[in-house]
Short mmCIF file of C-alpha atoms in Angstrom, two decimals:
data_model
loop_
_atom_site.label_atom_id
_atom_site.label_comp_id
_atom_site.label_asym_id
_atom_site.label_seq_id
_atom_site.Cartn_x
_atom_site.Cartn_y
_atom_site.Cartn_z
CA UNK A 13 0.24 35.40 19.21
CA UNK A 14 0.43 39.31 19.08
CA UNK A 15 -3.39 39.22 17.24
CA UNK A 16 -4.53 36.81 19.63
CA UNK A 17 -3.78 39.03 22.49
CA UNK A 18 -4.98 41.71 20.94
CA UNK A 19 -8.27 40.56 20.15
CA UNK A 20 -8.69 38.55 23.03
CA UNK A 21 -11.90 40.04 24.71
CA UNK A 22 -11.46 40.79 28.89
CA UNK A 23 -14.73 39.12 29.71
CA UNK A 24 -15.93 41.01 32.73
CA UNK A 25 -17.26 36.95 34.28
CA UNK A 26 -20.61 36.85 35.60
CA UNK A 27 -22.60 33.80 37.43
CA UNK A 28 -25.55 33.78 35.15
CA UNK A 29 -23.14 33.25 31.21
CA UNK A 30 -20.55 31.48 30.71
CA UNK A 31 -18.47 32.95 27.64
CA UNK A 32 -15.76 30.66 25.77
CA UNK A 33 -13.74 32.26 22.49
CA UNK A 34 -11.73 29.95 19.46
CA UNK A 35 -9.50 31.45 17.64
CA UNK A 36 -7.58 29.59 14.59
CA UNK A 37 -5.38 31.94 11.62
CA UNK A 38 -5.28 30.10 8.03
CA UNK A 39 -1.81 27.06 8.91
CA UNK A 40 1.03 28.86 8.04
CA UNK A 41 -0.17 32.61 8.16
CA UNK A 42 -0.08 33.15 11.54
CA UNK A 43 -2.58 35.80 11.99
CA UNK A 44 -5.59 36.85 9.59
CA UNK A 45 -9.44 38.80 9.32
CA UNK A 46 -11.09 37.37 12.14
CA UNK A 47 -12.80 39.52 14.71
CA UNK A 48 -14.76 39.14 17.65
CA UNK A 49 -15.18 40.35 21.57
CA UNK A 50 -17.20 40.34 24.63
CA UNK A 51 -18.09 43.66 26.22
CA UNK A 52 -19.80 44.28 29.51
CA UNK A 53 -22.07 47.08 28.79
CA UNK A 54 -23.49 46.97 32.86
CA UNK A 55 -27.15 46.18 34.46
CA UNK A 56 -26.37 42.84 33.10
CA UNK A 57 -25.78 42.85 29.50
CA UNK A 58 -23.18 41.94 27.65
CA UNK A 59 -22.41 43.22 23.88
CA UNK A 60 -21.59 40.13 21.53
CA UNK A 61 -19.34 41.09 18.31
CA UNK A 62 -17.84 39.18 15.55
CA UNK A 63 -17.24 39.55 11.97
CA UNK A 64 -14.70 38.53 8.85
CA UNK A 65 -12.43 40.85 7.05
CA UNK A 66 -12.20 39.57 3.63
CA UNK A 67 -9.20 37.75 2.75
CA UNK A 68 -6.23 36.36 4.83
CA UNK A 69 -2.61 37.23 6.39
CA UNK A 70 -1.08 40.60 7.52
CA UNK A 71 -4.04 43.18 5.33
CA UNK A 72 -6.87 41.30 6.83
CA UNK A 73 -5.32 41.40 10.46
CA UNK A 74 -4.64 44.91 9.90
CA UNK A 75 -8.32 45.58 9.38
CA UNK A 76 -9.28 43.67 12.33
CA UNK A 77 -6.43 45.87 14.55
CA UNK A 78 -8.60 49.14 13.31
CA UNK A 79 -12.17 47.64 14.06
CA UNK A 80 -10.27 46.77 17.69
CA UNK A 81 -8.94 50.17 17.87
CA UNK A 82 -12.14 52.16 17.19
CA UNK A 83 -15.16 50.32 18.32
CA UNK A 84 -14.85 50.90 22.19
CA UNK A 85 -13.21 53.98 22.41
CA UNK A 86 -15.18 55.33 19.72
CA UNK A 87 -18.82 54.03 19.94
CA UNK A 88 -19.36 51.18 22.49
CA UNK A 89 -17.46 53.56 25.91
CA UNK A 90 -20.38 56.03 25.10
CA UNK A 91 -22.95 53.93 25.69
CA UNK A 92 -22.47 52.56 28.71
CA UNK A 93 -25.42 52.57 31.38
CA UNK A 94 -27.64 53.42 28.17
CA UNK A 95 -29.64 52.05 25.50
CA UNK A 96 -27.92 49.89 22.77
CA UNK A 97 -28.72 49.73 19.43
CA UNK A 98 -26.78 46.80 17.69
CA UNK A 99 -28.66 48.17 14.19
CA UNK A 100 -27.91 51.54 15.07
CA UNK A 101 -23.99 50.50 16.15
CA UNK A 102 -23.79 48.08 12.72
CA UNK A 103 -24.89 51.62 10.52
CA UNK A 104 -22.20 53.36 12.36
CA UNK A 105 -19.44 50.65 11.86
CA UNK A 106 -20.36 50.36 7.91
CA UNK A 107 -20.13 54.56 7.38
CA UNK A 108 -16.98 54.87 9.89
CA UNK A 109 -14.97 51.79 7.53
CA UNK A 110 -16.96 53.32 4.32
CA UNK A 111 -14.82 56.52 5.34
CA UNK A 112 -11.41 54.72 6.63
CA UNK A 113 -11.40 52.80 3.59
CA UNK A 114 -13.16 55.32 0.98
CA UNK A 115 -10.28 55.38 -1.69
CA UNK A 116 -10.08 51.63 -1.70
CA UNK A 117 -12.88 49.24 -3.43
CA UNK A 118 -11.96 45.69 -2.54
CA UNK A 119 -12.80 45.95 1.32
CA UNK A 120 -15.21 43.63 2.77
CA UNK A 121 -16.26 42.84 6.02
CA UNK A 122 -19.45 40.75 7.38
CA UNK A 123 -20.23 41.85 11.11
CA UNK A 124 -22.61 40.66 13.59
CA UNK A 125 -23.91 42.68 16.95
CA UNK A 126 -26.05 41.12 19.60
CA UNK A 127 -26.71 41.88 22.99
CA UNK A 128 -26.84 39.40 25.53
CA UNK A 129 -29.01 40.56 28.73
CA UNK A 130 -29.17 38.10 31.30
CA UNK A 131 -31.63 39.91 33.78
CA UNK A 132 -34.78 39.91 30.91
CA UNK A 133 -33.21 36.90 29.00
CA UNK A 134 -32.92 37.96 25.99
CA UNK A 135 -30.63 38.89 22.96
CA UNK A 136 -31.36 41.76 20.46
CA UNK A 137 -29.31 41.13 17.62
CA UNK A 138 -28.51 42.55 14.15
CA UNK A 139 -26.16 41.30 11.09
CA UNK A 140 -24.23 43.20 8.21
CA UNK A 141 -23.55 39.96 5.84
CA UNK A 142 -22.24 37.34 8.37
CA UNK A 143 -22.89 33.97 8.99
CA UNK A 144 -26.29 33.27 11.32
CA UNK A 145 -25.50 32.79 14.74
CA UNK A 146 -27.60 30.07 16.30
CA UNK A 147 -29.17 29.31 19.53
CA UNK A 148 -28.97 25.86 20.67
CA UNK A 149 -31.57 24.34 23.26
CA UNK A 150 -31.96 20.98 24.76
CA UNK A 151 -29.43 19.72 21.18
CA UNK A 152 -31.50 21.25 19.03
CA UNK A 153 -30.12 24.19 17.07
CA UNK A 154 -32.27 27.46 15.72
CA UNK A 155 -31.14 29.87 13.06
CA UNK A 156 -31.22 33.34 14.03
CA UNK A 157 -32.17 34.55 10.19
CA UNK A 158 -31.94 38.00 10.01
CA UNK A 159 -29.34 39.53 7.81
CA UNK A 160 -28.61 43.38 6.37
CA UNK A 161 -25.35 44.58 3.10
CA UNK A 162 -21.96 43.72 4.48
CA UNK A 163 -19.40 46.47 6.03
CA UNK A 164 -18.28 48.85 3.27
CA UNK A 165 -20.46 48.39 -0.07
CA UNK A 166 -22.38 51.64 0.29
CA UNK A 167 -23.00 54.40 3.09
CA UNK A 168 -26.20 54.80 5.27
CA UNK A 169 -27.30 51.24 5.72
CA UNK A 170 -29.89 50.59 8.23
CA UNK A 171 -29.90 47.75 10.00
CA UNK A 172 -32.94 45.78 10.92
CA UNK A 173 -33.08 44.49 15.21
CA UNK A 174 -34.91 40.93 16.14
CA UNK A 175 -34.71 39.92 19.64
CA UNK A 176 -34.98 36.49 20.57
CA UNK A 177 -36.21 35.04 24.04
CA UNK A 178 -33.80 32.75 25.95
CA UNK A 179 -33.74 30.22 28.49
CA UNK A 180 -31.50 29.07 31.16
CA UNK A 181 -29.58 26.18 29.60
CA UNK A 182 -29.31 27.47 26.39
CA UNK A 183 -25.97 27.96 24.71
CA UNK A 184 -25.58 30.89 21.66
CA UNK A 185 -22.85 30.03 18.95
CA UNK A 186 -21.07 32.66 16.93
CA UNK A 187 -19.21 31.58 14.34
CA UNK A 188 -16.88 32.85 11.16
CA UNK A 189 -17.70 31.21 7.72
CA UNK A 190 -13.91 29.35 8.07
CA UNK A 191 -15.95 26.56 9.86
CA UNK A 192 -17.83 25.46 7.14
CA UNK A 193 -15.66 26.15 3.97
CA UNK A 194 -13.11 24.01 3.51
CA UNK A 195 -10.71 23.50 0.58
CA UNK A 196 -10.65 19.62 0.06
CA UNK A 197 -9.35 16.81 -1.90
CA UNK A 198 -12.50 17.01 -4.36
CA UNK A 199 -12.78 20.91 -4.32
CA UNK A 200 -14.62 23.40 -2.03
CA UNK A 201 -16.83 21.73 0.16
CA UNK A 202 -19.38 23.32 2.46
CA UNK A 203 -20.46 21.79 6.01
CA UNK A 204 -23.99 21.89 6.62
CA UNK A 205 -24.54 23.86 10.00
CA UNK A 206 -27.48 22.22 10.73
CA UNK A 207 -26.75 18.58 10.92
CA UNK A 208 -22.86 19.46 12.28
CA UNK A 209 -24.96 21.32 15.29
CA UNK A 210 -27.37 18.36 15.56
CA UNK A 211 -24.38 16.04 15.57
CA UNK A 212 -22.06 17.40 18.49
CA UNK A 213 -23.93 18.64 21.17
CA UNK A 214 -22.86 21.66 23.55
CA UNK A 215 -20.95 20.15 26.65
CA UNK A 216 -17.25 19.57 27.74
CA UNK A 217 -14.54 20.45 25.27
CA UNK A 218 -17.69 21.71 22.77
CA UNK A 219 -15.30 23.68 21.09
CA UNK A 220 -12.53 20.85 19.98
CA UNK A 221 -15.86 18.27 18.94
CA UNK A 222 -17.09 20.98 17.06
CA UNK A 223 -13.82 22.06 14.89
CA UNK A 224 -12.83 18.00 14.98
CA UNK A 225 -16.38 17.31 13.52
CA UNK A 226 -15.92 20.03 10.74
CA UNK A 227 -13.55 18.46 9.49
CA UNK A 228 -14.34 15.17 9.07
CA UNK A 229 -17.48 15.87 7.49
CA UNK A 230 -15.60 17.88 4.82
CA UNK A 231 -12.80 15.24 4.58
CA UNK A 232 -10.52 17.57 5.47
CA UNK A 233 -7.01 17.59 7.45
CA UNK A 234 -6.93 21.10 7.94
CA UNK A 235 -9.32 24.48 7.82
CA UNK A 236 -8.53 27.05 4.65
CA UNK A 237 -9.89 30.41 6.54
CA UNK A 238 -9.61 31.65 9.51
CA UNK A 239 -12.08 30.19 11.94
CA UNK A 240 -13.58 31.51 15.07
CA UNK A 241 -15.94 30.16 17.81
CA UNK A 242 -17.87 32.32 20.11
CA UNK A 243 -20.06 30.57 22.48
CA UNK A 244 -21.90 31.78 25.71
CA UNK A 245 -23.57 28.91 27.53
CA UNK A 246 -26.71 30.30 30.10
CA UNK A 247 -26.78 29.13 33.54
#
């Protein structure tokens, strides 16, 4: 409960999104290396963020409490009212955790940085490692395929920016990789995004269809990892 409120973003609501956040720690941990917000950069734009701190329980959470601690007040508060860069933020985050974490080798974190600007309609996005985002129109689902080195492998990574043209209607899913890897009866099974997305469609309760529907396909009774859900839904 103390991660979820810490993490919880404070959505700043506006008439033209509608932003909805899942968050669901490994059974039996409690808490874990899930990350994501919602922050209102102004003029209409919000900044999208979530990534996955390898590994579970109390060393992964306290990786996530650091990314919560530093990203506003150390990056994202300067930027407000100006041009942002997600590429430019993502090759910030991966020196500034390439520096927290220098003397240790085993840290890993995949990260994803979009933003959302609902006055032009569009999303600029970039991704250090994490699992494609997708943008899901009239039930059909689209990939947004570029990628970039995961958090804290080497210093001075740069990022590559796409920016993808939306439409009212539309509804953008973030999601950890804890939604399609599942520990099952017959071994580790992955859920194909595709056909899940084609499968439940974006409407009432999206969120509980969608985590219900992962695990059937996998046969599962329960999710291994730490899954999140980030959806914002374009009116």
């Amino acid at each position: 409960e103390m991660q979820k409120a810490i993490l919880k973003p404070n959505i700043v609501k506006s008439d033209g999104v509608e932003f909805r956040t899942s968050y669901r720690p490994v059974p039996g941990l409690y808490c874990g290396g899930d990350y994501y917000d919602v922050i209102f950069l102004g003029a209409d734009r919000y900044l999208l963020l979530i990534g996955d701190v390898a590994g579970h329980g109390v060393k992964a959470a306290f990786i996530t409490g650091i990314l919560k601690a530093i990203i506003y007040p150390e990056y994202v508060r300067g930027t407000m009212g100006k041009i942002f860069s997600p590429g430019a933020f993502l090759s910030w985050l991966n020196d500034r955790m390439n520096f927290e974490f220098r003397s240790t080798s085993s840290m890993l974190i995949t990260f994803f940085a979009g933003v959302l600007d609902l006055k032009n309609l569009t999303l600029q996005y970039a991704n250090a490692g994490h699992d494609h985002p997708y943008v899901i129109r009239g039930g059909v689902p689209s990939e947004l395929l570029v990628s970039g080195t995961g958090l804290g492998f080497v210093q001075s990574v740069v990022y590559p920016e796409q920016t993808v043209r939306l439409h009212a209607g539309d509804v953008l899913l973030l999601y950890t990789d804890g939604l399609v890897e599942l520990n099952c009866h017959e071994g580790k099974d992955l859920v194909k995004m595709m056909p899940l997305l084609k499968k439940v469609a974006p409407g009432d309760d999206y969120h509980r269809r969608l985590l219900s529907a992962a695990l059937a396909d996998a046969g599962a009774a329960e999710f291994s990892d730490d899954v999140t859900l980030l959806t914002a839904k374009l009116e």
